[in-house]
Amino acid sequence: MSPREGNLQAPTRHPLDWRAPEFYDEAALHQEQERIFNICHGCRRCVSLCGAFPTLFDLIDNSATMEIDGVAKADYAKVVDQCYLCDLCYMTKCPYVPPHPWNVDFPHVMLRAKAVKFSKGDFTLRDRLLTSTDAVGKLATIPVVVQAVNAANASPPARKVMEKVLGVAADAWLPPYAERRFRSAAPASLGWPVRDGARTPGKVAVFATCYINYNEPGIGYDLLKILDHIRVPYALVASEACCGMPKLELGDLTRVEALKDVNIPALASLAKAGYAILTAVPSCTLMFKQELPLLFPDDADVRAVAEAMFDPFEYIVARERDGLLDRTFTRGLGKVSYHVPCHARVQNIGQKTREALEWIPDTSVNTVERCSGHDGTWGVKREFFEGAMKIGEPVFRRMEEFEPDYISSDCPIAARRIEEGIAQSGTERSPRRAHPLTLLRMAYGID
Ligand code: SF4
Ligand code: SF4
């Protein structure tokens, strides 16, 4: 049977068998990379998605044979280094994903290569620090320390030193730390009665995330205010650790498992008690919805959490479909350039944020669906920063061309990168940056 072009069935994703002995076998990894790279070279659909594919195609095209067998195995690492595991090639482009017999899962072979690299101790202090969001956040938000850390992050000479010593690009924006952590200052719910809908549980548990807890608590407060306003009782998850996405990107799967073991028991009991679980950062939502179930397919608690997990706008739009949402808005927002981050796209929930923003009167929404170039910790690394800004350029341009009053992205870090890119373009306009939850809170007229 000759393999057909593309799938006729919906894609399925096989779990990652990361505990199998051959998973860390470098020769077996190279064999699988060679197989997939060869298919990609003949296909080339993903050439514009990120740096991994152009790097691969250049390596092959410039080799002696102009085929994959002409590329040195050591050079495969150059392809892996350009992948920040956004999953877009798998979820949006590739016609050869399972159940197609070619069984192409490009991000999973990249993740395996990162795990093999990590298992050999091939990582730096910088890699460890950038991916320890919880530990660094705890330390950086201690009073007095927080002012010193923020001052250093904003100081060009200190950043030059940091670039030299640690390899964090001096020009890359680093998020300032908040003086008060979200989880210690979050107000209690107004305690409305629970109204379950056909699509939505009537009570919500909020998983704060490291970024909201330590860096931008305002987004978390906006989520809580909206929940109070739409009469949904909420609770914070009693204790939480990092979702594990940064460690996944590093290939440190043992640490991912340790974080899973901290988070899942508390989250699973909330899921079983009938809570919807919301996080305001798409990468963390994706971690619980898709990545952990692929790493731990036999864990019933991981599955229960995945099923209870909602993107906030997925929940709000489903609440509206349930006939349980107040859609009375008291103010329009003007022109909003809204960016759909990769980790929201690959959740396969449709553009729920755009849909909710379009409910708001006197508001026009320009939607840009393309990688912003931040990509977790990847885009702040010295060796990738310039390429990351190039990846983001079309997004910066299309967001700015709309002459927006606001720029917005579900991913608060991507929004900062876009703001940075627009500022560097030399435009005199400086649209305000606001998270979609902030915009919704404003449209509801909530202070
Ligand atoms: S997962 Fe994302 S970054 Fe990695 S190869 Fe695919 S599109 Fe590129
Ligand atoms: S990942 Fe799939 S769509 Fe992308 S280049 Fe490879 S074979 Fe083609």
Tab-separated table of C-alpha atoms and ligand atoms in Angstrom:
chain	number	residue	atom	x	y	z
A	1	MET	CA	0.000	0.000	0.000
A	2	SER	CA	1.494	3.377	-0.891
A	3	PRO	CA	1.098	5.886	1.922
A	4	ARG	CA	-1.557	8.441	1.109
A	5	GLU	CA	-1.006	12.169	1.166
A	6	GLY	CA	-2.350	13.317	4.486
A	7	ASN	CA	-4.739	11.855	6.951
A	8	LEU	CA	-8.388	11.235	6.401
A	9	GLN	CA	-8.888	10.609	10.106
A	10	ALA	CA	-8.504	12.987	13.030
A	11	PRO	CA	-4.930	12.990	14.362
A	12	THR	CA	-4.209	10.974	17.451
A	13	ARG	CA	-1.157	11.408	19.593
A	14	HIS	CA	0.777	8.498	21.020
A	15	PRO	CA	2.043	8.828	24.586
A	16	LEU	CA	5.753	9.429	24.964
A	17	ASP	CA	7.322	6.192	26.187
A	18	TRP	CA	9.997	8.022	28.166
A	19	ARG	CA	10.566	5.240	30.661
A	20	ALA	CA	11.483	2.642	28.015
A	21	PRO	CA	15.243	1.808	28.139
A	22	GLU	CA	15.707	2.661	24.441
A	23	PHE	CA	14.264	6.155	24.953
A	24	TYR	CA	17.689	7.344	26.152
A	25	ASP	CA	19.618	5.210	23.636
A	26	GLU	CA	21.350	7.769	21.421
A	27	ALA	CA	21.761	5.427	18.424
A	28	ALA	CA	18.022	4.625	18.485
A	29	LEU	CA	17.235	8.325	18.775
A	30	HIS	CA	19.433	9.137	15.772
A	31	GLN	CA	17.701	6.453	13.746
A	32	GLU	CA	14.282	7.936	14.508
A	33	GLN	CA	15.525	11.475	13.838
A	34	GLU	CA	16.942	10.361	10.491
A	35	ARG	CA	13.636	8.752	9.536
A	36	ILE	CA	11.560	11.815	10.402
A	37	PHE	CA	14.047	14.371	9.055
A	38	ASN	CA	14.000	12.545	5.746
A	39	ILE	CA	10.200	12.784	5.513
A	40	CYS	CA	10.314	16.469	6.452
A	41	HIS	CA	12.944	17.183	3.801
A	42	GLY	CA	10.604	15.832	1.152
A	43	CYS	CA	7.662	17.751	2.537
A	44	ARG	CA	8.927	21.165	3.714
A	45	ARG	CA	5.492	22.412	4.734
A	46	CYS	CA	6.803	23.676	8.081
A	47	VAL	CA	9.627	25.794	6.655
A	48	SER	CA	8.180	29.078	7.944
A	49	LEU	CA	7.099	27.907	11.409
A	50	CYS	CA	10.343	28.218	13.352
A	51	GLY	CA	14.109	27.918	12.966
A	52	ALA	CA	14.231	24.116	13.304
A	53	PHE	CA	13.024	23.342	9.791
A	54	PRO	CA	15.169	25.851	7.838
A	55	THR	CA	18.175	24.644	9.874
A	56	LEU	CA	17.383	21.045	8.933
A	57	PHE	CA	16.805	21.787	5.262
A	58	ASP	CA	20.009	23.852	5.015
A	59	LEU	CA	22.009	21.040	6.628
A	60	ILE	CA	20.659	18.544	4.094
A	61	ASP	CA	20.815	20.807	1.043
A	62	ASN	CA	24.413	21.815	1.829
A	63	SER	CA	25.601	18.264	2.530
A	64	ALA	CA	27.699	16.232	0.081
A	65	THR	CA	24.810	13.924	-0.857
A	66	MET	CA	22.009	16.510	-0.508
A	67	GLU	CA	20.142	13.801	1.387
A	68	ILE	CA	19.815	13.150	5.117
A	69	ASP	CA	22.620	10.571	4.995
A	70	GLY	CA	25.017	13.405	4.161
A	71	VAL	CA	24.383	15.179	7.481
A	72	ALA	CA	26.623	14.381	10.450
A	73	LYS	CA	24.632	13.050	13.399
A	74	ALA	CA	26.321	15.616	15.650
A	75	ASP	CA	24.630	18.327	13.590
A	76	TYR	CA	21.163	17.044	14.480
A	77	ALA	CA	21.611	18.989	17.739
A	78	LYS	CA	21.503	22.228	15.723
A	79	VAL	CA	17.947	21.387	14.690
A	80	VAL	CA	16.961	20.401	18.227
A	81	ASP	CA	18.331	23.657	19.633
A	82	GLN	CA	15.980	25.647	17.399
A	83	CYS	CA	12.865	23.834	18.640
A	84	TYR	CA	11.014	25.365	21.586
A	85	LEU	CA	8.338	22.662	21.646
A	86	CYS	CA	5.394	24.846	20.653
A	87	ASP	CA	3.718	21.777	19.077
A	88	LEU	CA	2.452	23.821	16.113
A	89	CYS	CA	4.019	21.590	13.454
A	90	TYR	CA	2.220	18.571	14.910
A	91	MET	CA	-1.092	20.213	15.683
A	92	THR	CA	-1.579	22.541	12.734
A	93	LYS	CA	0.539	21.469	9.755
A	94	CYS	CA	1.613	17.890	9.552
A	95	PRO	CA	-0.445	15.492	7.413
A	96	TYR	CA	1.724	12.539	8.429
A	97	VAL	CA	0.874	12.380	12.121
A	98	PRO	CA	-0.682	9.178	13.503
A	99	PRO	CA	-2.807	7.361	12.459
A	100	HIS	CA	-0.921	7.996	9.194
A	101	PRO	CA	1.508	5.076	8.806
A	102	TRP	CA	4.495	7.435	8.624
A	103	ASN	CA	3.824	8.283	12.267
A	104	VAL	CA	5.578	11.649	12.292
A	105	ASP	CA	5.714	13.398	15.653
A	106	PHE	CA	8.367	16.030	15.185
A	107	PRO	CA	7.971	17.722	18.611
A	108	HIS	CA	8.220	14.391	20.421
A	109	VAL	CA	11.461	13.441	18.678
A	110	MET	CA	12.768	16.914	19.628
A	111	LEU	CA	11.699	16.389	23.236
A	112	ARG	CA	13.399	13.001	23.298
A	113	ALA	CA	16.606	14.573	21.984
A	114	LYS	CA	16.406	17.262	24.684
A	115	ALA	CA	15.879	14.571	27.336
A	116	VAL	CA	18.890	12.603	26.081
A	117	LYS	CA	20.991	15.777	26.137
A	118	PHE	CA	19.844	16.595	29.675
A	119	SER	CA	20.522	13.033	30.857
A	120	LYS	CA	24.147	13.450	29.762
A	121	GLY	CA	24.482	16.526	31.997
A	122	ASP	CA	24.636	18.796	28.958
A	123	PHE	CA	23.005	21.919	30.402
A	124	THR	CA	24.156	25.155	32.004
A	125	LEU	CA	23.473	27.066	35.207
A	126	ARG	CA	21.451	29.476	33.043
A	127	ASP	CA	19.223	26.616	31.845
A	128	ARG	CA	18.634	25.515	35.430
A	129	LEU	CA	17.860	29.034	36.678
A	130	LEU	CA	15.494	29.971	33.857
A	131	THR	CA	13.501	26.777	34.281
A	132	SER	CA	13.285	26.975	38.092
A	133	THR	CA	10.469	29.524	37.990
A	134	ASP	CA	9.055	28.534	41.365
A	135	ALA	CA	12.311	28.470	43.338
A	136	VAL	CA	13.618	31.676	41.738
A	137	GLY	CA	10.209	33.367	42.144
A	138	LYS	CA	10.092	32.490	45.853
A	139	LEU	CA	13.529	33.949	46.378
A	140	ALA	CA	13.081	37.008	44.179
A	141	THR	CA	9.837	38.126	45.824
A	142	ILE	CA	11.285	38.298	49.344
A	143	PRO	CA	11.031	41.948	50.523
A	144	VAL	CA	14.189	43.947	49.750
A	145	VAL	CA	15.431	41.145	47.477
A	146	VAL	CA	12.606	41.984	45.082
A	147	GLN	CA	13.749	45.607	44.681
A	148	ALA	CA	17.347	44.507	44.146
A	149	VAL	CA	16.395	41.866	41.555
A	150	ASN	CA	14.132	44.251	39.658
A	151	ALA	CA	16.775	46.976	39.701
A	152	ALA	CA	19.387	44.544	38.356
A	153	ASN	CA	17.064	43.254	35.633
A	154	ALA	CA	16.398	46.827	34.509
A	155	SER	CA	20.025	47.975	34.650
A	156	PRO	CA	21.908	47.783	31.311
A	157	PRO	CA	25.365	47.329	32.940
A	158	ALA	CA	24.029	44.559	35.225
A	159	ARG	CA	22.378	42.927	32.227
A	160	LYS	CA	25.647	43.010	30.276
A	161	VAL	CA	27.283	41.130	33.137
A	162	MET	CA	24.369	38.709	33.247
A	163	GLU	CA	24.715	38.106	29.515
A	164	LYS	CA	28.417	37.387	29.831
A	165	VAL	CA	28.210	35.207	32.928
A	166	LEU	CA	24.868	33.493	32.453
A	167	GLY	CA	24.050	33.757	28.753
A	168	VAL	CA	20.785	35.666	29.201
A	169	ALA	CA	20.498	38.197	26.360
A	170	ALA	CA	21.116	41.729	27.655
A	171	ASP	CA	18.414	43.196	25.413
A	172	ALA	CA	15.722	40.647	26.256
A	173	TRP	CA	12.947	41.825	28.515
A	174	LEU	CA	12.831	39.957	31.811
A	175	PRO	CA	9.642	40.086	33.860
A	176	PRO	CA	9.828	42.216	36.996
A	177	TYR	CA	8.851	40.507	40.251
A	178	ALA	CA	5.791	41.607	42.213
A	179	GLU	CA	6.152	42.963	45.731
A	180	ARG	CA	3.239	40.867	46.905
A	181	ARG	CA	2.541	37.345	45.651
A	182	PHE	CA	-0.856	36.680	44.134
A	183	ARG	CA	-1.508	33.646	46.300
A	184	SER	CA	-0.859	35.532	49.534
A	185	ALA	CA	-3.036	38.523	48.616
A	186	ALA	CA	-5.904	36.985	46.615
A	187	PRO	CA	-9.298	37.943	48.065
A	188	ALA	CA	-11.836	35.306	49.081
A	189	SER	CA	-14.709	34.496	46.737
A	190	LEU	CA	-18.051	36.224	47.311
A	191	GLY	CA	-19.388	32.685	47.652
A	192	TRP	CA	-22.256	32.686	45.183
A	193	PRO	CA	-24.385	29.513	45.071
A	194	VAL	CA	-23.111	26.855	42.662
A	195	ARG	CA	-24.994	26.730	39.343
A	196	ASP	CA	-23.727	23.853	37.200
A	197	GLY	CA	-24.280	24.127	33.470
A	198	ALA	CA	-24.353	21.409	30.802
A	199	ARG	CA	-20.840	22.390	29.689
A	200	THR	CA	-19.448	24.086	32.778
A	201	PRO	CA	-19.119	23.170	36.441
A	202	GLY	CA	-20.561	25.978	38.546
A	203	LYS	CA	-17.490	26.354	40.791
A	204	VAL	CA	-13.900	27.091	39.861
A	205	ALA	CA	-10.507	26.259	41.336
A	206	VAL	CA	-7.758	28.651	40.275
A	207	PHE	CA	-4.237	27.303	39.709
A	208	ALA	CA	-2.275	30.534	40.059
A	209	THR	CA	0.857	29.611	38.000
A	210	CYS	CA	4.349	30.875	38.788
A	211	TYR	CA	4.080	33.832	36.428
A	212	ILE	CA	0.841	35.204	37.901
A	213	ASN	CA	1.957	34.449	41.452
A	214	TYR	CA	5.370	36.077	41.260
A	215	ASN	CA	5.319	38.448	38.290
A	216	GLU	CA	1.893	39.751	37.198
A	217	PRO	CA	-0.618	39.116	39.992
A	218	GLY	CA	-2.947	41.733	38.493
A	219	ILE	CA	-4.060	39.250	35.840
A	220	GLY	CA	-4.998	36.789	38.588
A	221	TYR	CA	-6.993	39.447	40.447
A	222	ASP	CA	-8.818	40.273	37.207
A	223	LEU	CA	-9.778	36.625	36.810
A	224	LEU	CA	-11.117	36.504	40.380
A	225	LYS	CA	-13.070	39.756	39.912
A	226	ILE	CA	-14.653	38.406	36.741
A	227	LEU	CA	-15.619	35.168	38.494
A	228	ASP	CA	-17.259	37.164	41.298
A	229	HIS	CA	-19.019	39.336	38.717
A	230	ILE	CA	-20.408	36.376	36.757
A	231	ARG	CA	-21.437	34.760	40.028
A	232	VAL	CA	-19.152	31.767	39.979
A	233	PRO	CA	-17.709	30.809	43.391
A	234	TYR	CA	-13.988	30.092	43.372
A	235	ALA	CA	-11.194	28.752	45.523
A	236	LEU	CA	-7.437	28.820	45.040
A	237	VAL	CA	-5.732	25.446	44.777
A	238	ALA	CA	-4.530	24.881	48.353
A	239	SER	CA	-0.870	24.411	47.445
A	240	GLU	CA	0.878	24.366	44.115
A	241	ALA	CA	4.258	24.062	42.449
A	242	CYS	CA	5.357	24.941	38.911
A	243	CYS	CA	3.306	23.077	36.286
A	244	GLY	CA	6.579	21.629	34.899
A	245	MET	CA	6.489	23.154	31.401
A	246	PRO	CA	9.903	24.873	31.723
A	247	LYS	CA	11.484	21.604	32.889
A	248	LEU	CA	9.808	19.777	30.007
A	249	GLU	CA	11.370	22.240	27.577
A	250	LEU	CA	14.751	21.519	29.134
A	251	GLY	CA	14.214	17.758	28.810
A	252	ASP	CA	14.351	17.220	32.577
A	253	LEU	CA	11.558	14.636	32.679
A	254	THR	CA	12.433	13.385	36.170
A	255	ARG	CA	11.780	16.855	37.557
A	256	VAL	CA	8.552	17.063	35.525
A	257	GLU	CA	7.433	13.903	37.292
A	258	ALA	CA	8.381	15.300	40.715
A	259	LEU	CA	6.315	18.445	40.056
A	260	LYS	CA	3.451	16.331	38.790
A	261	ASP	CA	3.563	14.399	42.070
A	262	VAL	CA	3.219	17.658	44.014
A	263	ASN	CA	0.409	19.182	41.948
A	264	ILE	CA	-1.780	16.329	40.817
A	265	PRO	CA	-3.123	15.007	44.165
A	266	ALA	CA	-4.570	18.422	45.156
A	267	LEU	CA	-5.844	19.140	41.646
A	268	ALA	CA	-7.364	15.681	41.225
A	269	SER	CA	-9.351	15.977	44.439
A	270	LEU	CA	-10.738	19.314	43.208
A	271	ALA	CA	-11.569	17.779	39.828
A	272	LYS	CA	-13.358	14.889	41.537
A	273	ALA	CA	-15.236	17.360	43.753
A	274	GLY	CA	-16.702	18.938	40.618
A	275	TYR	CA	-14.541	22.031	40.168
A	276	ALA	CA	-13.495	23.439	36.825
A	277	ILE	CA	-9.770	24.234	37.091
A	278	LEU	CA	-8.564	27.430	35.438
A	279	THR	CA	-5.102	28.816	34.878
A	280	ALA	CA	-4.492	32.186	33.248
A	281	VAL	CA	-1.307	31.096	31.427
A	282	PRO	CA	-1.853	28.978	28.276
A	283	SER	CA	1.412	27.021	28.637
A	284	CYS	CA	0.419	25.851	32.127
A	285	THR	CA	-3.092	24.955	30.958
A	286	LEU	CA	-1.565	22.986	28.082
A	287	MET	CA	0.792	21.188	30.438
A	288	PHE	CA	-2.116	19.770	32.423
A	289	LYS	CA	-4.421	19.253	29.452
A	290	GLN	CA	-2.030	17.575	27.043
A	291	GLU	CA	1.588	17.158	28.058
A	292	LEU	CA	1.158	15.352	31.387
A	293	PRO	CA	-1.422	12.896	29.967
A	294	LEU	CA	1.063	12.055	27.183
A	295	LEU	CA	3.842	11.451	29.720
A	296	PHE	CA	1.684	9.580	32.257
A	297	PRO	CA	-1.057	7.926	30.186
A	298	ASP	CA	-1.944	5.356	32.860
A	299	ASP	CA	-2.404	7.852	35.680
A	300	ALA	CA	-6.151	8.243	36.312
A	301	ASP	CA	-5.622	11.369	38.444
A	302	VAL	CA	-3.670	13.070	35.644
A	303	ARG	CA	-6.581	12.272	33.314
A	304	ALA	CA	-9.149	13.622	35.787
A	305	VAL	CA	-7.228	16.886	36.058
A	306	ALA	CA	-6.889	17.171	32.267
A	307	GLU	CA	-10.640	16.779	31.881
A	308	ALA	CA	-11.394	19.451	34.502
A	309	MET	CA	-8.879	21.954	33.125
A	310	PHE	CA	-10.174	24.981	31.176
A	311	ASP	CA	-8.593	27.942	29.518
A	312	PRO	CA	-10.364	30.924	31.207
A	313	PHE	CA	-12.021	32.078	27.970
A	314	GLU	CA	-12.955	28.528	27.059
A	315	TYR	CA	-14.802	28.481	30.385
A	316	ILE	CA	-16.399	31.915	29.897
A	317	VAL	CA	-17.636	31.113	26.378
A	318	ALA	CA	-18.960	27.706	27.504
A	319	ARG	CA	-20.701	29.472	30.389
A	320	GLU	CA	-22.373	31.715	27.838
A	321	ARG	CA	-23.492	28.661	25.820
A	322	ASP	CA	-24.945	27.299	29.056
A	323	GLY	CA	-27.043	30.467	29.328
A	324	LEU	CA	-25.351	31.327	32.617
A	325	LEU	CA	-23.229	34.337	31.685
A	326	ASP	CA	-24.040	38.001	32.207
A	327	ARG	CA	-23.065	39.748	28.979
A	328	THR	CA	-23.879	43.299	30.065
A	329	PHE	CA	-20.860	45.427	29.280
A	330	THR	CA	-20.646	49.044	30.343
A	331	ARG	CA	-17.783	50.281	28.187
A	332	GLY	CA	-16.233	49.659	24.782
A	333	LEU	CA	-12.509	49.179	24.305
A	334	GLY	CA	-11.924	50.700	20.863
A	335	LYS	CA	-9.373	48.857	18.735
A	336	VAL	CA	-7.754	45.746	20.149
A	337	SER	CA	-4.938	43.845	18.444
A	338	TYR	CA	-5.224	40.394	19.909
A	339	HIS	CA	-2.521	37.718	19.571
A	340	VAL	CA	-3.319	34.002	19.815
A	341	PRO	CA	-0.283	32.325	21.420
A	342	CYS	CA	0.922	28.947	20.154
A	343	HIS	CA	0.090	27.145	23.401
A	344	ALA	CA	-3.503	28.394	23.176
A	345	ARG	CA	-3.756	27.360	19.504
A	346	VAL	CA	-2.624	23.814	20.142
A	347	GLN	CA	-5.255	23.306	22.843
A	348	ASN	CA	-7.686	22.920	19.923
A	349	ILE	CA	-10.429	24.947	21.563
A	350	GLY	CA	-10.943	27.503	18.784
A	351	GLN	CA	-10.493	31.229	19.284
A	352	LYS	CA	-12.526	31.607	22.447
A	353	THR	CA	-10.789	34.778	23.625
A	354	ARG	CA	-11.468	36.517	20.315
A	355	GLU	CA	-15.099	35.422	20.494
A	356	ALA	CA	-15.530	36.914	23.981
A	357	LEU	CA	-13.751	40.170	23.073
A	358	GLU	CA	-16.061	40.521	20.065
A	359	TRP	CA	-19.097	40.515	22.369
A	360	ILE	CA	-17.988	43.867	23.751
A	361	PRO	CA	-19.727	46.817	22.058
A	362	ASP	CA	-17.683	49.586	20.434
A	363	THR	CA	-14.741	47.233	20.163
A	364	SER	CA	-13.022	45.965	17.039
A	365	VAL	CA	-10.620	43.063	17.279
A	366	ASN	CA	-7.659	42.402	14.987
A	367	THR	CA	-6.606	38.788	15.532
A	368	VAL	CA	-3.018	37.727	14.835
A	369	GLU	CA	-2.317	34.014	14.978
A	370	ARG	CA	1.408	33.478	14.706
A	371	CYS	CA	4.410	32.825	16.932
A	372	SER	CA	5.579	35.929	18.821
A	373	GLY	CA	9.098	34.548	19.174
A	374	HIS	CA	9.225	34.424	22.952
A	375	ASP	CA	8.656	30.722	23.424
A	376	GLY	CA	9.139	30.085	27.097
A	377	THR	CA	12.742	30.529	28.116
A	378	TRP	CA	14.117	30.012	24.595
A	379	GLY	CA	13.773	33.589	23.347
A	380	VAL	CA	15.774	35.184	26.180
A	381	LYS	CA	18.856	33.030	25.659
A	382	ARG	CA	21.808	34.955	24.237
A	383	GLU	CA	22.297	32.589	21.297
A	384	PHE	CA	18.621	32.637	20.239
A	385	PHE	CA	17.446	36.161	21.081
A	386	GLU	CA	18.107	37.703	17.665
A	387	GLY	CA	16.424	34.827	15.815
A	388	ALA	CA	13.499	34.985	18.234
A	389	MET	CA	12.935	38.677	17.496
A	390	LYS	CA	12.988	37.846	13.761
A	391	ILE	CA	10.352	35.161	14.272
A	392	GLY	CA	8.195	37.712	16.066
A	393	GLU	CA	8.589	40.493	13.471
A	394	PRO	CA	5.498	39.663	11.352
A	395	VAL	CA	3.444	39.595	14.569
A	396	PHE	CA	4.779	42.943	15.783
A	397	ARG	CA	3.993	44.470	12.379
A	398	ARG	CA	0.482	43.064	12.037
A	399	MET	CA	-0.423	43.995	15.597
A	400	GLU	CA	0.812	47.568	15.094
A	401	GLU	CA	-0.605	48.157	11.589
A	402	PHE	CA	-4.119	48.045	13.031
A	403	GLU	CA	-3.308	51.200	15.038
A	404	PRO	CA	-4.716	49.611	18.169
A	405	ASP	CA	-5.652	51.217	21.451
A	406	TYR	CA	-4.676	47.966	23.165
A	407	ILE	CA	-2.378	45.062	22.406
A	408	SER	CA	-3.278	41.813	24.089
A	409	SER	CA	-2.324	38.145	24.202
A	410	ASP	CA	-3.506	35.255	26.367
A	411	CYS	CA	0.189	34.669	27.046
A	412	PRO	CA	1.376	37.601	29.184
A	413	ILE	CA	5.010	36.951	28.289
A	414	ALA	CA	4.249	36.976	24.561
A	415	ALA	CA	2.398	40.266	25.077
A	416	ARG	CA	5.531	41.778	26.635
A	417	ARG	CA	7.612	40.515	23.712
A	418	ILE	CA	5.156	42.096	21.257
A	419	GLU	CA	5.239	45.371	23.170
A	420	GLU	CA	9.043	45.240	23.025
A	421	GLY	CA	8.989	44.505	19.272
A	422	ILE	CA	6.556	47.336	18.520
A	423	ALA	CA	8.613	49.788	20.582
A	424	GLN	CA	11.767	48.803	18.676
A	425	SER	CA	10.050	49.349	15.329
A	426	GLY	CA	10.376	53.102	15.848
A	427	THR	CA	6.646	53.812	15.744
A	428	GLU	CA	5.445	56.853	17.651
A	429	ARG	CA	2.301	55.060	18.756
A	430	SER	CA	2.444	53.217	22.046
A	431	PRO	CA	-0.691	51.128	22.471
A	432	ARG	CA	-1.426	49.966	25.980
A	433	ARG	CA	-0.750	46.335	26.810
A	434	ALA	CA	-3.531	44.532	28.660
A	435	HIS	CA	-4.285	40.864	29.164
A	436	PRO	CA	-7.647	39.741	27.694
A	437	LEU	CA	-8.903	39.111	31.253
A	438	THR	CA	-8.025	42.709	32.123
A	439	LEU	CA	-9.892	43.897	29.024
A	440	LEU	CA	-12.956	41.853	29.953
A	441	ARG	CA	-12.852	43.175	33.509
A	442	MET	CA	-12.707	46.734	32.164
A	443	ALA	CA	-15.578	46.118	29.718
A	444	TYR	CA	-17.709	44.839	32.586
A	445	GLY	CA	-16.990	48.126	34.360
A	446	ILE	CA	-15.333	46.377	37.319
A	447	ASP	CA	-12.690	48.436	39.171
B	1	SF4	S1	7.370	22.106	17.960
B	1	SF4	FE1	7.299	24.284	17.315
B	1	SF4	S2	9.422	24.972	17.519
B	1	SF4	FE2	9.471	22.721	17.528
B	1	SF4	S3	9.799	22.131	15.400
B	1	SF4	FE3	7.572	22.164	15.726
B	1	SF4	S4	6.924	24.241	15.094
B	1	SF4	FE4	9.145	24.287	15.388
B	2	SF4	S1	6.542	17.973	10.495
B	2	SF4	FE1	5.150	17.082	8.956
B	2	SF4	S2	4.339	18.854	7.808
B	2	SF4	FE2	6.154	19.561	8.916
B	2	SF4	S3	7.831	19.357	7.407
B	2	SF4	FE3	7.783	17.471	8.679
B	2	SF4	S4	6.495	16.033	7.510
B	2	SF4	FE4	6.103	18.087	6.683
